[in-house]
């Protein structure tokens, strides 16, 4: 499946500002970037860093006072792997690769340490594996209201567990915290998301499970708003703190960003009953 | 039903200390105190204040450095009113006596404002009235572990909603917060509790509902540990902040208090299927 | 000093709604209401309750769907007592009237129990009395930014102690929590406030201290935005939970309220160096 | 300076348990391990993983029910670099290596996003660089009580900022959160600490600054309990979540661990007026 994706981020810069952006699609075997352009207006030097443990592509750009716009476009081919959910099980602690441990630890917005009993009480009896993570996502979908503007950048899973309202970011944080409390390594994924309405950067999760092709990261969208096989991944992290799409160090005003994704070739969205893995 | 109740509170006072105690049984038509003694060792002057809006009996005692013990004993006759639960309904906001409003407001340990959606989502479809408050208590009993020592004096309903463990005080706070969020005035009651094991001061709740005898406060024990018709009430308040059994202003060490209640006459504990009201 | 005060509160009522209002000036010897009108459009029955322990005047009004406006106007004469701040001292716990105890307890938005060390560490060495409460207010003024819209109705003193930004309500909550942690009974006061810009309902605090005229409640404005002798008091409570100016039970939309206060006779605002007591 | 370090961790294993340990000294040019033994009783297989971005050495060991003891000993040579504090300055956002960004992000126990104003208000006017981080540590030392047992594993910098009491872990978390809020990348370091009384695993911090030898991590101990040049580093992370010395996946009881460090050769502890860098 091929997609064209992109975003336009317009700013009014008030003082000399260093921006760190994380908006480019990540590269991995299941997500191949066939064309890509980054346009800055006015033009500016770009410093790049790809985080080794995640592959996230961070850009730093120094902008002078005045209007500044970043425009990004890419052609991306996705080759997600679809599997039978009932064949995807959990991995006991003794068998987990030690390198996935960081995704078991509590993080800023995913306080799994404080949600341990809630997770055990509510999901302890679920069938381990894909079904249990799915039960977590269903529970969130059924018990948390999707309400724009009700949460903010400091809202965490601990808050949402009780306040029961939020946006995709909050849904993802709560799902991650609950899964980690259940002993399932889980991470945050920011993405361009086909069918998300209104279009925006989206947040979903990946849980580390044992499937027909071996251990790997399985995708879940607790909001159920996007097509699971129509997600172009940008950043992977412990939570939203790691994958902010824009971090300005300076005094700026931002105007509404435009985020888009268009399918170009192939069929999307026929996978609601299958487990999705972004790559082998 | 007649009970003998009492407590012995031993202290080692390190500096001159003013204690405020709230350990004497409250007086109301349904709870008549037929005999009562308060013994202080060494003896000391007692200043008394009965809070008009609750009837709580606060004592202030100044203790000099050295050992200090308070011993309280009373004979109490309870005349709870038992009613059919299905006849007890909720009172619409427009009909509530304005004087019960304070028990709808959020309080220190009962942040009903933050639990609004959780309450609506979980109990919104329950049958209004006694059944709904009972559903709240059942849910707490089923979803929160009773674990001594896991919470502390600063633990609140917001914490317990997520952390899912606590003692009678925490169960009561969570029940109160949820009921207030549902629009039901609810208050905290400290009590001597027959059948509580191990014996200690207990905490239960009262919800303001509309029953066969008119509007009134109905008793619920979210821990299900005590006999509802074997509760001798001490303090009534918005939450535990109002009815601390001992508030020392000074430097003291306390030893383990002894708290007890003995039935003297009458049958207790046959009321598990009836709504209990401490008085008309 | 005489003032004309008033407010206009416009609503669009979507479903039958019971409102509880607390917008009328409280009556006490130092605040005499010489004229008063309440106009409802469309007209509606008013049920009144004056809370015994505070004197707060609550109104309940049932409104049918459609536009609804409450308009309140009053003529008020204030006779605050001005005293030399250095003559106002603290009251030891053993001498406090037990009836002021509720204003020592932690409350929903004033978690004095969690702020104990911060209070002792920061203000323990201050001169006890008016000077210490003033030091608390100065510290808040110096360390917390007054920023509209940064906090919300769930923001508490515990939050503001760290986040360091808020509005008059947050300033008052933090001051109350700190004073209570220092052993000083302190309460929340909502008011019409002369010189407040922009005009709105204001929030200040009163601390219970020992002055030349005996024990009493002394006024402090941690925001320093209003004239201390130009405050017409509406509600007195443990915190904002008790004195919400409007509590709608129903589905409504509110438009911007208009709140005003005009001096009619007498001199206001020459008291910055004196302790102010609303009454003897 | 040479040290002998070690620890003995005794457990009673109740069910088959996978332990993840992080107790071995980390290897880097400034900390050379000349001898090392790990003894397990009963013996067991050890799986190792060294985290690329930190160098932390994690061990996984599966233990059967029964007693289980881990004993670790090592000889370590430290070569810290001592520099004049006044020559150590801050690095502007535009010049920070992007790879240190993760230590600017808020983390589970270091909510720098919520402490932004507190940090700016309190330390904004300090001299940037070593002096400012030192001012943060001094402020914590002066305003937070070191009290064992008052905090727990869920206590975070946001709590400590207000509650003002904790242990080395809490001091470190608060210092990290404040420094990150000031724009200074800062990380958590667990260590064997010479002169720490009573001996235990210790927690200190490192801030990323610009010194005479270039950019690098400078050591600070907000508790001031250990000798800065007598710290053998174990784990480096965003906060304590990453460097737990023992994470058991199973049912165990632990007995008191023994942790020790002995100087073997060289002078320690004469560096109170110098900036310490663990390596170049």
mmCIF file of N, CA and C in Angstrom, chain A residues 104 112 119 132-134 136-137 174-186 205 207:
data_model
loop_
_atom_site.group_PDB
_atom_site.id
_atom_site.type_symbol
_atom_site.label_atom_id
_atom_site.label_comp_id
_atom_site.label_asym_id
_atom_site.label_seq_id
_atom_site.Cartn_x
_atom_site.Cartn_y
_atom_site.Cartn_z
ATOM 1 N N UNK A 104 8.745 -1.545 29.486
ATOM 2 C CA UNK A 104 8.004 -2.058 30.650
ATOM 3 C C UNK A 104 8.034 -1.041 31.794
ATOM 4 N N UNK A 112 2.562 3.239 35.031
ATOM 5 C CA UNK A 112 2.105 1.856 35.202
ATOM 6 C C UNK A 112 2.277 1.394 36.641
ATOM 7 N N UNK A 119 -5.148 -2.572 36.698
ATOM 8 C CA UNK A 119 -4.900 -3.428 35.536
ATOM 9 C C UNK A 119 -5.153 -4.895 35.878
ATOM 10 N N UNK A 132 -5.838 -9.822 25.192
ATOM 11 C CA UNK A 132 -5.805 -9.006 26.405
ATOM 12 C C UNK A 132 -5.509 -7.536 26.070
ATOM 13 N N UNK A 133 -4.570 -7.301 25.192
ATOM 14 C CA UNK A 133 -4.295 -5.912 24.803
ATOM 15 C C UNK A 133 -5.531 -5.319 24.129
ATOM 16 N N UNK A 134 -6.177 -6.138 23.324
ATOM 17 C CA UNK A 134 -7.400 -5.673 22.680
ATOM 18 C C UNK A 134 -8.482 -5.357 23.721
ATOM 19 N N UNK A 136 -7.952 -4.300 26.725
ATOM 20 C CA UNK A 136 -7.562 -3.009 27.313
ATOM 21 C C UNK A 136 -8.054 -1.875 26.413
ATOM 22 N N UNK A 137 -7.805 -2.017 25.119
ATOM 23 C CA UNK A 137 -8.205 -0.950 24.186
ATOM 24 C C UNK A 137 -9.729 -0.820 24.118
ATOM 25 N N UNK A 174 -2.997 5.814 28.430
ATOM 26 C CA UNK A 174 -3.677 4.924 29.366
ATOM 27 C C UNK A 174 -3.507 3.463 28.949
ATOM 28 N N UNK A 175 -3.619 3.206 27.653
ATOM 29 C CA UNK A 175 -3.431 1.831 27.181
ATOM 30 C C UNK A 175 -2.018 1.335 27.474
ATOM 31 N N UNK A 176 -1.044 2.186 27.260
ATOM 32 C CA UNK A 176 0.350 1.793 27.528
ATOM 33 C C UNK A 176 0.549 1.488 29.007
ATOM 34 N N UNK A 177 0.046 2.383 29.860
ATOM 35 C CA UNK A 177 0.240 2.191 31.295
ATOM 36 C C UNK A 177 -0.414 0.897 31.764
ATOM 37 N N UNK A 178 -1.598 0.614 31.276
ATOM 38 C CA UNK A 178 -2.295 -0.607 31.682
ATOM 39 C C UNK A 178 -1.556 -1.850 31.181
ATOM 40 N N UNK A 179 -1.116 -1.824 29.952
ATOM 41 C CA UNK A 179 -0.405 -2.989 29.406
ATOM 42 C C UNK A 179 0.912 -3.221 30.146
ATOM 43 N N UNK A 180 1.649 -2.154 30.402
ATOM 44 C CA UNK A 180 2.905 -2.342 31.149
ATOM 45 C C UNK A 180 2.620 -2.918 32.529
ATOM 46 N N UNK A 181 1.543 -2.446 33.156
ATOM 47 C CA UNK A 181 1.194 -2.969 34.480
ATOM 48 C C UNK A 181 0.862 -4.457 34.406
ATOM 49 N N UNK A 182 0.446 -4.899 33.230
ATOM 50 C CA UNK A 182 0.157 -6.323 33.028
ATOM 51 C C UNK A 182 1.395 -7.108 32.613
ATOM 52 N N UNK A 183 2.538 -6.432 32.520
ATOM 53 C CA UNK A 183 3.776 -7.111 32.168
ATOM 54 C C UNK A 183 4.042 -7.170 30.677
ATOM 55 N N UNK A 184 3.290 -6.390 29.896
ATOM 56 C CA UNK A 184 3.450 -6.393 28.437
ATOM 57 C C UNK A 184 4.194 -5.130 28.007
ATOM 58 N N UNK A 185 5.405 -5.273 27.442
ATOM 59 C CA UNK A 185 6.120 -4.077 26.969
ATOM 60 C C UNK A 185 5.276 -3.357 25.919
ATOM 61 N N UNK A 186 5.106 -2.077 26.081
ATOM 62 C CA UNK A 186 4.214 -1.333 25.189
ATOM 63 C C UNK A 186 4.813 0.047 24.957
ATOM 64 N N UNK A 205 -0.577 2.738 19.783
ATOM 65 C CA UNK A 205 0.384 2.012 20.612
ATOM 66 C C UNK A 205 0.857 0.742 19.903
ATOM 67 N N UNK A 207 2.339 -3.135 21.182
ATOM 68 C CA UNK A 207 2.633 -4.060 22.284
ATOM 69 C C UNK A 207 3.552 -5.158 21.767
#
